[in-house]
Coordinates of C-alpha atoms in Angstrom, one line a residue:
Chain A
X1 CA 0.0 0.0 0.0
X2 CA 1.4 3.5 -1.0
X3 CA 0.6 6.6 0.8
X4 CA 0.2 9.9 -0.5
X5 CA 0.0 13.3 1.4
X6 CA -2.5 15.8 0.2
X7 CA 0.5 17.5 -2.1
X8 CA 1.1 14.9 -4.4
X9 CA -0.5 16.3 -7.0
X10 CA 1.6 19.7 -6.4
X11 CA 4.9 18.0 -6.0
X12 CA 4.3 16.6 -9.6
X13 CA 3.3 20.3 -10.9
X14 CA 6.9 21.3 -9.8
X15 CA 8.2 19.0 -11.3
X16 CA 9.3 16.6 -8.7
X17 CA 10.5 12.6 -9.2
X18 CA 8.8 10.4 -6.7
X19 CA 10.2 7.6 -4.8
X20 CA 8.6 5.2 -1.9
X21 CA 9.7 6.7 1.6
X22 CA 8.8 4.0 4.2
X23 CA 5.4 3.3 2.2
X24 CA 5.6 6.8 0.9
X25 CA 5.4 7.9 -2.5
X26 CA 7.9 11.0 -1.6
X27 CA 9.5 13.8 -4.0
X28 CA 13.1 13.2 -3.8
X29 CA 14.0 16.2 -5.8
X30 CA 12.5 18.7 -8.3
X31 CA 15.4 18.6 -10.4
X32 CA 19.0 19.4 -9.1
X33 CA 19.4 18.2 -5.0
X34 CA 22.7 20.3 -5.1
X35 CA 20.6 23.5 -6.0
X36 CA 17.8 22.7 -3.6
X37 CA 20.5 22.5 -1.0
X38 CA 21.9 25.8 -1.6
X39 CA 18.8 27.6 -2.1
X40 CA 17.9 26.6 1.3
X41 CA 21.3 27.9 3.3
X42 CA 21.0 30.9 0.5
X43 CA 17.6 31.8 0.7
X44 CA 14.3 29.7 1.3
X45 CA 13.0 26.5 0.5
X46 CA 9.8 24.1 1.9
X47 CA 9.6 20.7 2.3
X48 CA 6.8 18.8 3.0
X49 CA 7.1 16.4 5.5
X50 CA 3.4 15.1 5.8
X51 CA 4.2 11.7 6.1
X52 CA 6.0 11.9 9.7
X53 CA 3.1 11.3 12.4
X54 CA 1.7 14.0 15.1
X55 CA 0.7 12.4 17.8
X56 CA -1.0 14.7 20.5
X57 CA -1.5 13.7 24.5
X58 CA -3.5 15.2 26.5
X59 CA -5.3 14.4 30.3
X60 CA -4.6 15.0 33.7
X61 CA -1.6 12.6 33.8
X62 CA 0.2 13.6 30.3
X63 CA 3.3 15.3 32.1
X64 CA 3.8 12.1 34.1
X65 CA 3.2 9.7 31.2
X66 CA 5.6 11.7 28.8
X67 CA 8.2 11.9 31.8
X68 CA 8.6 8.3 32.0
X69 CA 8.1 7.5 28.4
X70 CA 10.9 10.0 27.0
X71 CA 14.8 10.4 28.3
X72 CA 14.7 14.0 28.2
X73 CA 12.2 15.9 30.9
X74 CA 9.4 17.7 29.5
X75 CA 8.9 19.2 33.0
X76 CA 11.6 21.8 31.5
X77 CA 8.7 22.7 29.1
X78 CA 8.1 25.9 31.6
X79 CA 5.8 27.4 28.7
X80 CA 3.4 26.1 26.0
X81 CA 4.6 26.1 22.3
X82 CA 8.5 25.4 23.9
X83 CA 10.0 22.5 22.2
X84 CA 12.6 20.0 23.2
X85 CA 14.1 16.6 21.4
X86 CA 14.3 13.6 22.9
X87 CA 14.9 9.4 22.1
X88 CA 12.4 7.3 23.3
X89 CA 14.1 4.2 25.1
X90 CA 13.4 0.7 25.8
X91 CA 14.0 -1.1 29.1
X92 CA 17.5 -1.9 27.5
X93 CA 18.2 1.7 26.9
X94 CA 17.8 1.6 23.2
X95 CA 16.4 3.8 20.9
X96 CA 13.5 3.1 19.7
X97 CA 12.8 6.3 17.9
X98 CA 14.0 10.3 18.3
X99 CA 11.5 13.1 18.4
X100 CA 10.4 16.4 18.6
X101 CA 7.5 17.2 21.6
X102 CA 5.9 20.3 22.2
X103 CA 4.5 21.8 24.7
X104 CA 0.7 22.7 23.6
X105 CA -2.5 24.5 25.4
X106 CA -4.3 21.4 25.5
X107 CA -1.3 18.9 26.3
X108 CA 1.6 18.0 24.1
X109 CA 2.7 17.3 20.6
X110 CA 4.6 14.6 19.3
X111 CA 5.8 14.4 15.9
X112 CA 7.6 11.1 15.3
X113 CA 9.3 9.5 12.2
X114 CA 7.8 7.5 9.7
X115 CA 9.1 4.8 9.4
X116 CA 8.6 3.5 13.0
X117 CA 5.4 5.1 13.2
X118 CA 3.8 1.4 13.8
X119 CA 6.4 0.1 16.4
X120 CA 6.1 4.2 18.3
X121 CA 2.2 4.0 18.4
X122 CA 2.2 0.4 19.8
X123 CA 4.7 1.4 22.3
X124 CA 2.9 4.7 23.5
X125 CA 0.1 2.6 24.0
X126 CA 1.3 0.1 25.9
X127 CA 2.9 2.8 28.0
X128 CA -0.3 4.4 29.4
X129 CA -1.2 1.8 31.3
X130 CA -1.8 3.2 35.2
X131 CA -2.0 7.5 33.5
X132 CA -5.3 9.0 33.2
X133 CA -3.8 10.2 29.7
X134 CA -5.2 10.0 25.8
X135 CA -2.7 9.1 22.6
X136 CA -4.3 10.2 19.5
X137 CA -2.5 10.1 16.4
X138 CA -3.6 13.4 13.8
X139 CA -3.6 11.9 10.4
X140 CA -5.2 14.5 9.3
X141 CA -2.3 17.1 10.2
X142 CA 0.4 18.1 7.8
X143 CA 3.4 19.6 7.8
X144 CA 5.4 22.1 5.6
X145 CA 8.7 23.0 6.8
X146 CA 9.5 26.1 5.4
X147 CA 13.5 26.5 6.1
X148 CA 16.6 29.2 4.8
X149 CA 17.8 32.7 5.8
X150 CA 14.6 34.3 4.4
X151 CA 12.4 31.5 4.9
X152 CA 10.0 33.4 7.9
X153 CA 10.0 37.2 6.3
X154 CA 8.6 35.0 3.2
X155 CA 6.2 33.0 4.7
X156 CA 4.9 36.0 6.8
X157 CA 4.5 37.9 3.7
X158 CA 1.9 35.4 1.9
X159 CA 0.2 34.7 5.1
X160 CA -2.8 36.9 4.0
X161 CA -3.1 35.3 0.4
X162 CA -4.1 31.7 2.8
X163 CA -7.0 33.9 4.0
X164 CA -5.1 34.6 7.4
X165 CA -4.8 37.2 9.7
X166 CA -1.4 38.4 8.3
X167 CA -0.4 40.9 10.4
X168 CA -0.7 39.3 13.7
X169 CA 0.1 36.1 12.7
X170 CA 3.4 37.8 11.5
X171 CA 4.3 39.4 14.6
X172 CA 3.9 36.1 16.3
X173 CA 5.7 33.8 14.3
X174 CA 8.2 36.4 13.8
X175 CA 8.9 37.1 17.7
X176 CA 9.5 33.5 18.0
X177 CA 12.8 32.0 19.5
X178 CA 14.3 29.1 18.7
X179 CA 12.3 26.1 19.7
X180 CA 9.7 27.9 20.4
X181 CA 6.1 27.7 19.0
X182 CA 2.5 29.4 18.8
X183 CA -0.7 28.4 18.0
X184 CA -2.3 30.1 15.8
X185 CA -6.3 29.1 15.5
X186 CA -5.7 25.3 13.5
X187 CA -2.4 26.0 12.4
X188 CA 0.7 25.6 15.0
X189 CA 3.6 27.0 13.5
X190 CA 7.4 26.2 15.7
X191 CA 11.0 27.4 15.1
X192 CA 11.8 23.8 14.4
X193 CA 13.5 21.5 12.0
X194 CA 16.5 19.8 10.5
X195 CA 18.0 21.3 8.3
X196 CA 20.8 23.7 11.0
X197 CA 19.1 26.9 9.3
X198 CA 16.9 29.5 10.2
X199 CA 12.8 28.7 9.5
X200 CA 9.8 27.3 11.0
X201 CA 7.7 24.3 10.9
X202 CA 4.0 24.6 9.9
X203 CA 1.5 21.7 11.2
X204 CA -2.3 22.1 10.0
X205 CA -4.9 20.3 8.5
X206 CA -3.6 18.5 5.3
X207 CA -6.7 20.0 3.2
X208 CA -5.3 23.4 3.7
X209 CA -1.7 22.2 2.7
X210 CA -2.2 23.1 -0.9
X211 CA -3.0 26.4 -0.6
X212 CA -0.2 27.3 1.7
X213 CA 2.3 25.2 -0.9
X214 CA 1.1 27.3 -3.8
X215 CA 1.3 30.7 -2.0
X216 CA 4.8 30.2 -0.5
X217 CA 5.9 28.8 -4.2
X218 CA 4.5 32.1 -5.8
X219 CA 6.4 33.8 -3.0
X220 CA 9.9 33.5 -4.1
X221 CA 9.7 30.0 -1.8
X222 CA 11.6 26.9 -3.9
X223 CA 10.1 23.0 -3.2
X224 CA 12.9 21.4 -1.6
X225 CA 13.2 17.1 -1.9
X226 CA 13.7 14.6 0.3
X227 CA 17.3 14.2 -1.2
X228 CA 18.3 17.6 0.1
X229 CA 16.9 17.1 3.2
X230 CA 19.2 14.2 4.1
X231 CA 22.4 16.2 3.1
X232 CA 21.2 19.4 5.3
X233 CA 21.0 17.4 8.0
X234 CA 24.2 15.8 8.3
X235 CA 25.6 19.1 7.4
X236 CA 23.7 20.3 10.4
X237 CA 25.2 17.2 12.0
X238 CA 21.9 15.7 12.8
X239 CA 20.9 12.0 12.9
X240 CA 18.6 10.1 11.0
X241 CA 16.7 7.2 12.6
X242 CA 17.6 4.0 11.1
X243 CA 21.0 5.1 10.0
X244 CA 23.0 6.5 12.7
X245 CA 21.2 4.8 15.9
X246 CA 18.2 2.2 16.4
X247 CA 16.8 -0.4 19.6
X248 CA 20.4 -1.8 19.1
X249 CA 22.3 1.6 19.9
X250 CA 22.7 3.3 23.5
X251 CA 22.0 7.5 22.8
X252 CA 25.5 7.7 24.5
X253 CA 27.1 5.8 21.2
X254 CA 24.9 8.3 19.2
X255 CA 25.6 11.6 20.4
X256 CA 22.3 12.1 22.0
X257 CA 23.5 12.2 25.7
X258 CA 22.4 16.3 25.6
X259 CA 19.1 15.2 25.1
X260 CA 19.1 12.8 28.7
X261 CA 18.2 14.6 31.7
X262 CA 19.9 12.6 34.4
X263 CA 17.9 15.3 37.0
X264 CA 16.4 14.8 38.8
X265 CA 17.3 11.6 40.1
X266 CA 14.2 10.8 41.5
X267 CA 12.6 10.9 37.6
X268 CA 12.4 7.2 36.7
X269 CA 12.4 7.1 33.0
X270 CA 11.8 4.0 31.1
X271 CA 15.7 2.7 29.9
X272 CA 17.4 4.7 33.2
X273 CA 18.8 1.8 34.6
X274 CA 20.5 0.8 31.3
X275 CA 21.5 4.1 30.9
X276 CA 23.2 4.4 33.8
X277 CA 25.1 1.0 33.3
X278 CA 25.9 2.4 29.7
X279 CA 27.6 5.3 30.8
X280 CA 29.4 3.6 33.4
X281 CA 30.6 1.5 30.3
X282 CA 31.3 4.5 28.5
X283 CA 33.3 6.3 31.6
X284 CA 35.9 2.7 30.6
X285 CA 36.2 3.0 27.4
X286 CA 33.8 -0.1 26.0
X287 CA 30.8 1.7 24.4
X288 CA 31.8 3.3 21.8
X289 CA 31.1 7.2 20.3
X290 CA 29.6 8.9 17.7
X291 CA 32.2 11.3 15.7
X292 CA 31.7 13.5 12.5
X293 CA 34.2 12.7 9.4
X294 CA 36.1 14.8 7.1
X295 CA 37.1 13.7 3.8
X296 CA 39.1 17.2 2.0
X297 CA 40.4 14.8 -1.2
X298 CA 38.2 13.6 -4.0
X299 CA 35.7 10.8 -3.1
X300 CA 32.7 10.2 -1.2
X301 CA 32.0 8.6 2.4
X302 CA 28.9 6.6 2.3
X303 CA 27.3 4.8 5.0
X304 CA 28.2 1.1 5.7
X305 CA 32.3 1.5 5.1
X306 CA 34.2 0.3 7.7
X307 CA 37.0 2.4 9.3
X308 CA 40.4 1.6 10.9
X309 CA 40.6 3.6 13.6
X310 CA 43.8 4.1 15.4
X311 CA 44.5 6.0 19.3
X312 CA 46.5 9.0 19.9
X313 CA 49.8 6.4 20.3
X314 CA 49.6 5.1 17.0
X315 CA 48.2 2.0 18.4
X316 CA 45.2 0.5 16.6
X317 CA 41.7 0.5 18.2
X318 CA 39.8 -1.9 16.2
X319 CA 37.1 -0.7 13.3
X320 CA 34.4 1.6 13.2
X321 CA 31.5 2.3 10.3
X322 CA 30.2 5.3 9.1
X323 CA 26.5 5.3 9.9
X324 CA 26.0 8.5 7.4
X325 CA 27.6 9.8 4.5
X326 CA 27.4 12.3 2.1
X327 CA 28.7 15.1 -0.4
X328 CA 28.5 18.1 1.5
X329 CA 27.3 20.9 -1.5
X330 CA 27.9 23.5 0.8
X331 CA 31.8 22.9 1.9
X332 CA 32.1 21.1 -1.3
X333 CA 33.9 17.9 0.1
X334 CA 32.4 14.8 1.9
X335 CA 31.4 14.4 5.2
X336 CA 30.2 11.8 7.5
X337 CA 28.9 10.3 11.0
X338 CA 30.8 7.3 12.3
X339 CA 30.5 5.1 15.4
X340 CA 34.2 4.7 16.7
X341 CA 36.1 3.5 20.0
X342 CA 36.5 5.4 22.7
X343 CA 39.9 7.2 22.4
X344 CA 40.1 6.9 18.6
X345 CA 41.6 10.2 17.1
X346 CA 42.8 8.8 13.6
X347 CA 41.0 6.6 11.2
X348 CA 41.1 5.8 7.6
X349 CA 38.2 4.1 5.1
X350 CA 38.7 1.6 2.4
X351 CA 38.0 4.0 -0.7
X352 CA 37.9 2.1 -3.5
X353 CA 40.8 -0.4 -2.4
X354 CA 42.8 2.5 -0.5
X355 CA 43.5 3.1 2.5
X356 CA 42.2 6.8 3.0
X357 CA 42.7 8.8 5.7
X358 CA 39.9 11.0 7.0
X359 CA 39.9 13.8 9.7
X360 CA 37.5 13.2 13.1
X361 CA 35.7 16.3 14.0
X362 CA 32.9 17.3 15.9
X363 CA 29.6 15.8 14.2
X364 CA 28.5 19.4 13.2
X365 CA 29.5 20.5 10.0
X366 CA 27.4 23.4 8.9
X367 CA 25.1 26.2 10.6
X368 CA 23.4 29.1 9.0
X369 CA 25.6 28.7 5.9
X370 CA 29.1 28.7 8.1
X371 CA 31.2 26.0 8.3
X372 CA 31.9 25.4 12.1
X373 CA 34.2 22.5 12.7
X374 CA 38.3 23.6 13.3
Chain B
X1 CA 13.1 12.0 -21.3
X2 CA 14.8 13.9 -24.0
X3 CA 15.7 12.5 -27.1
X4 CA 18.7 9.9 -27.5
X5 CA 20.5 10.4 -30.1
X6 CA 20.6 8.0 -33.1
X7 CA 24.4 8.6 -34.3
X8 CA 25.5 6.8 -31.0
X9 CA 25.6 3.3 -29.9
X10 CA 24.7 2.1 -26.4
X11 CA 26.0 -0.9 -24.1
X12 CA 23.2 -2.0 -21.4
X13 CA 25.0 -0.4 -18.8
X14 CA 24.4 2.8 -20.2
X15 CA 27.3 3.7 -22.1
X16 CA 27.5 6.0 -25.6
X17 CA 29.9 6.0 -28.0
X18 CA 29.7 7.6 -30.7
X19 CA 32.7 7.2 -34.0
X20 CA 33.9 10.3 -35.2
X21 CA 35.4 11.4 -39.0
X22 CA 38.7 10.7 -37.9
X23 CA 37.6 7.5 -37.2
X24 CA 38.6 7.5 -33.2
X25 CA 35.3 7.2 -31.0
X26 CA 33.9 9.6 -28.4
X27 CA 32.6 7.7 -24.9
X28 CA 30.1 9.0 -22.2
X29 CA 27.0 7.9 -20.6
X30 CA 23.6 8.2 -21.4
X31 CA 20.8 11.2 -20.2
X32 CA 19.5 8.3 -18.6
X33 CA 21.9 7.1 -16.6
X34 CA 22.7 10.7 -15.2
X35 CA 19.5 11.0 -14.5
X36 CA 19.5 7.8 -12.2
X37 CA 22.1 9.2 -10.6
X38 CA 21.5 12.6 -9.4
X39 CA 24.1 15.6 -9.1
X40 CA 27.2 13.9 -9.7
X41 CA 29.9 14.8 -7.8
X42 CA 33.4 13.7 -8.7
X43 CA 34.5 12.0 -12.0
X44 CA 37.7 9.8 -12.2
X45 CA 39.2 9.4 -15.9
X46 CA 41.3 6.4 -17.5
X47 CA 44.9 7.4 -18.0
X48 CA 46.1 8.7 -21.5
X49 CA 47.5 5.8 -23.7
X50 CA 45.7 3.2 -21.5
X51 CA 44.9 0.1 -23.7
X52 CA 41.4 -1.1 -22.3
X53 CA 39.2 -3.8 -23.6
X54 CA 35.7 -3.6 -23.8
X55 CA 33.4 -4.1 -21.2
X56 CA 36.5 -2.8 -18.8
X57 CA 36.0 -0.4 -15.6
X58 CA 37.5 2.9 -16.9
X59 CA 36.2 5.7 -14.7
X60 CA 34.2 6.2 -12.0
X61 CA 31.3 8.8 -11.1
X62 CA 30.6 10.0 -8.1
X63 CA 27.0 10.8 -7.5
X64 CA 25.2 12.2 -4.3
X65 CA 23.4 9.0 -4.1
X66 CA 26.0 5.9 -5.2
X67 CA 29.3 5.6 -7.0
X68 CA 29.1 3.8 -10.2
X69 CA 31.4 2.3 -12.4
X70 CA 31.8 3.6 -16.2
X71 CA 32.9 0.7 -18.2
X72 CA 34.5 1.2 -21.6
X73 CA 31.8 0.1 -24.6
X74 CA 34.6 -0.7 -26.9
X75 CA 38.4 -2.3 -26.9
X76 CA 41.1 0.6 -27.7
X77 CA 43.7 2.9 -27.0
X78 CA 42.4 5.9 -24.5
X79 CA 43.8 9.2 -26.4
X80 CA 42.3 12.0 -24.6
X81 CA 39.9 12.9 -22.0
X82 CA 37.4 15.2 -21.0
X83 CA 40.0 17.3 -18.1
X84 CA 36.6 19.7 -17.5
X85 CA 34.9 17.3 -16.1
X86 CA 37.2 17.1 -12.8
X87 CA 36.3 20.7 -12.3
X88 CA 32.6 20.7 -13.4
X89 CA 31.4 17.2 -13.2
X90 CA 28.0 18.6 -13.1
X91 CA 28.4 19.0 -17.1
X92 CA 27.3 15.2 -17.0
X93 CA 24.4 15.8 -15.8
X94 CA 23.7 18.8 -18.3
X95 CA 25.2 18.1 -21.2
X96 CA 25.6 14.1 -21.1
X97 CA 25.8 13.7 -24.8
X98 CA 27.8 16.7 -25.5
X99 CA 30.1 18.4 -22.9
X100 CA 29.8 15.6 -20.8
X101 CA 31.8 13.0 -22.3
X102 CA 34.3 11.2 -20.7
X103 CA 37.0 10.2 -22.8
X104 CA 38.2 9.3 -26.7
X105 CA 39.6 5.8 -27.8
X106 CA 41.5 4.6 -31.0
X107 CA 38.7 1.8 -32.1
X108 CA 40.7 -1.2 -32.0
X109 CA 38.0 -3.5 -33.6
X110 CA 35.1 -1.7 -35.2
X111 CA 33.2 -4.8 -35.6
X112 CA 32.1 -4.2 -31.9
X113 CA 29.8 -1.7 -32.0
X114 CA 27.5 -3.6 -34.1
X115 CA 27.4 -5.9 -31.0
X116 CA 26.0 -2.6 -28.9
X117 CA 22.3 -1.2 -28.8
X118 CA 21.2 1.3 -31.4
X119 CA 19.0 4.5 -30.2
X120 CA 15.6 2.6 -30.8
X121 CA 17.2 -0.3 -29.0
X122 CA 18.4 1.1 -25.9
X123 CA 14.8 3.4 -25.7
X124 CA 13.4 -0.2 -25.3
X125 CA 16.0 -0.8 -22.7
X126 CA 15.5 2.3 -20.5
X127 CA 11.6 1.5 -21.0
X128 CA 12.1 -1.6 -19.6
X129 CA 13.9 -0.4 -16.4

């Protein structure tokens, strides 16, 4: 069965090639992913990303329920329309998907991936048992990401042609900060996203998708693929579910330890335990990390190749695999994510039957245009 | 699709060549293939005054999706190659019939390009895919 969200007909009117996404039929560009890339850290691109799943709680117990279902604390949600990410765990500590919640007037907001969207609502489910708290996926709730330096002065300007209160809805999305969303009648609209560039992230009902779509288009806004979207992120040094961690991978070996809030300590949190046996782990050297990778000569790192990775003594450390790879358009050389030993500071890939050295940096390659890494 | 054109000849894995007046043949892959491929990236060319055989891996291209293997439709001696592409490889992708060629070979055996798809021929074959 192939799903289609209410834009397939205007993906194909721009032009766009299709491919299945997880059951999907998803435009993986609209011509040239290299130009899509750069008019989003240039100027302003949208995505739609329709097919990822909103999942709203709400009741009397919802703060409890998400506190023990999620490693990070929602508690620090101290407003409504604040954001924070966060891996949902198993008892064993792995992850079994990342996300985005939101703190909303009636509740919270979810917005999971795709691909797990089965495994994520069976698990939330099964979760509520003992909370006074309703799960309810919204199917019927798109999203357009809308993402690049002029990405919100864009979308503010054609908020009137979507038969919308422009100017106040401008001041409000425009006064947001970072992480930080509003509600705005059936349309919440949140300084979110992954791409490691200035924009926002538009959920509303997927009949009014369209319009918005066509407005932002004949506002200067490009469509922007699913293709593009993978290489902004791992520019932005972001991971993708699936690829750089899963149920098999502690966050600790994924570079998601920022999004565990060990405090309090009296929070129990389903995966804790293993959590805290994981770091321990980590602390001696046996769980290993995630690292970014720099390739500066010809070539291409893609996911799957193994690495030989080597400690600051010259000795070797064993092998490690790059979980994401890529072209980066934007530094105009490759980059990648790779799970490596603790202590590993040189490493080389099997490119093509060489042994090729490549340069471990922090896993953040790219923000607002810049590159960031030494 | 655009047009392929009919004074080239195609292997299956999406090669052209087409023979020149001098009589030395031109190589490069098809619309089709670059367009299975996305942006490409990085080109690698077969040395100058190679001898390769047909059905050989000459070159590689670098895509932001895969790296794929060119292989050489014909048996021959490389004589030159296309040094703009290591600078602009995205002229495969817009000119793959053109500015996008990879590299020229002395035909060894001419016989073999009547073992290689014509235009209407490899059509069929893209059809197919």
């Amino acid at each position: 069965m192939t799903n289609r969200t209410s834009l397939y007909q205007n993906h194909l009117d721009a032009g766009a090639k299709m491919v299945d996404f997880s059951g999907w039929e998803m435009p993986i560009n609209y011509g040239s992913q290299i130009e899509e890339h750069t008019q989003v850290r240039t100027a302003a691109g949208v995505f739609d990303v329709s097919h990822m799943t909103v999942v709203d709680v709400s009741g009397a117990d919802a703060e409890a329920y998400l506190r023990y279902l999620l490693a990070n604390d929602v508690a620090r949600l101290d407003e409504t329309g604040r954001a924070l990410y966060s891996g949902m765990l198993n008892d064993d500590g792995g992850v079994i998907d990342d996300l985005i919640v939101y703190r909303m007037s009636f509740g919270y907001r979810l917005v999971v991936n795709c691909a797990t969207r089965t495994k994520d609502l069976r698990w939330m489910a099964l979760q509520t048992s003992g909370y006074a708290v309703s799960v309810e996926e919204r199917s019927q709730l798109g999203i357009l990401a809308v993402h690049g330096p002029e990405s919100i002065e864009r979308l503010c300007a054609i908020l009137k042609d979507c038969g919308r209160d422009g100017e106040a809805e401008a001041a409000a999305i425009s006064a947001l900060g970072n992480f930080r969303g509003v509600e705005l009648d059936d349309w919440f609209v949140a300084r979110t996203g992954y791409t490691g560039e200035k924009g926002v992230e538009v959920i509303l009902p997927v009949d009014q998708a369209p319009q918005l779509w066509e407005a932002l288009l004949a506002g200067g806004v490009k469509p922007i693929g699913l293709g593009a979207r993978d290489t902004l992120r791992l520019e932005a040094g972001m991971n993708l579910y699936g690829h750089d961690m899963d149920e098999s991978v502690s966050p600790l070996s994924a570079n998601m330890g920022f999004s565990i809030a060990w405090e309090p300590t009296t929070r129990d949190f389903i995966g804790r335990a293993a959590l805290i046996a994981q770091r321990a782990e980590q602390e001696e050297g046996r769980l290993p990390l995630l690292t970014g990778l720099v390739l500066e000569q010809r070539g291409v790192l893609r996911e799957g190749q193994q690495l030989a990775c080597t400690a600051a003594d010259g000795s070797e450390l064993g092998s490690g695999v790059i979980t994401s790879g890529t072209f980066s358009p934007t530094l105009k050389h490759s980059i990648a994510l790779a799970r490596v030993p603790v202590g590993t500071v040189g490493a080389a890939v099997d490119l093509r039957g060489t042994a090729t050295p490549v340069r471990l940096v922090k896993p953040n390659f790219v923000r607002f245009g810049k590159k960031v890494f030494e | 699709m655009s047009t392929i054109p009919d004074n080239c000849k195609f292997a299956s894995s999406h090669e052209w060549v087409r023979v020149d007046d001098d009589g030395t043949a031109t190589v490069g892959i098809s619309d089709h293939a670059q367009d299975a491929l996305g942006d490409i990236v990085f080109v690698d060319l077969p040395e100058i005054g190679a001898t390769v055989h047909a059905k050989d891996e000459v070159a590689v291209v670098e895509s932001v999706k895969a790296a794929s293997d060119v292989y050489s439709p014909v048996s021959g001696e490389i004589i030159a190659i296309n040094e703009e592409l290591l600078d602009a490889p995205e002229t495969v992708n817009s000119v793959p019939y053109d500015g996008g060629w990879f590299f020229k070979i002395r035909l060894e055996d001419s016989a073999e390009l009547d073992e290689l798809l014509d235009a209407e021929a490899y059509a069929e074959l893209c059809e197919g895919e």
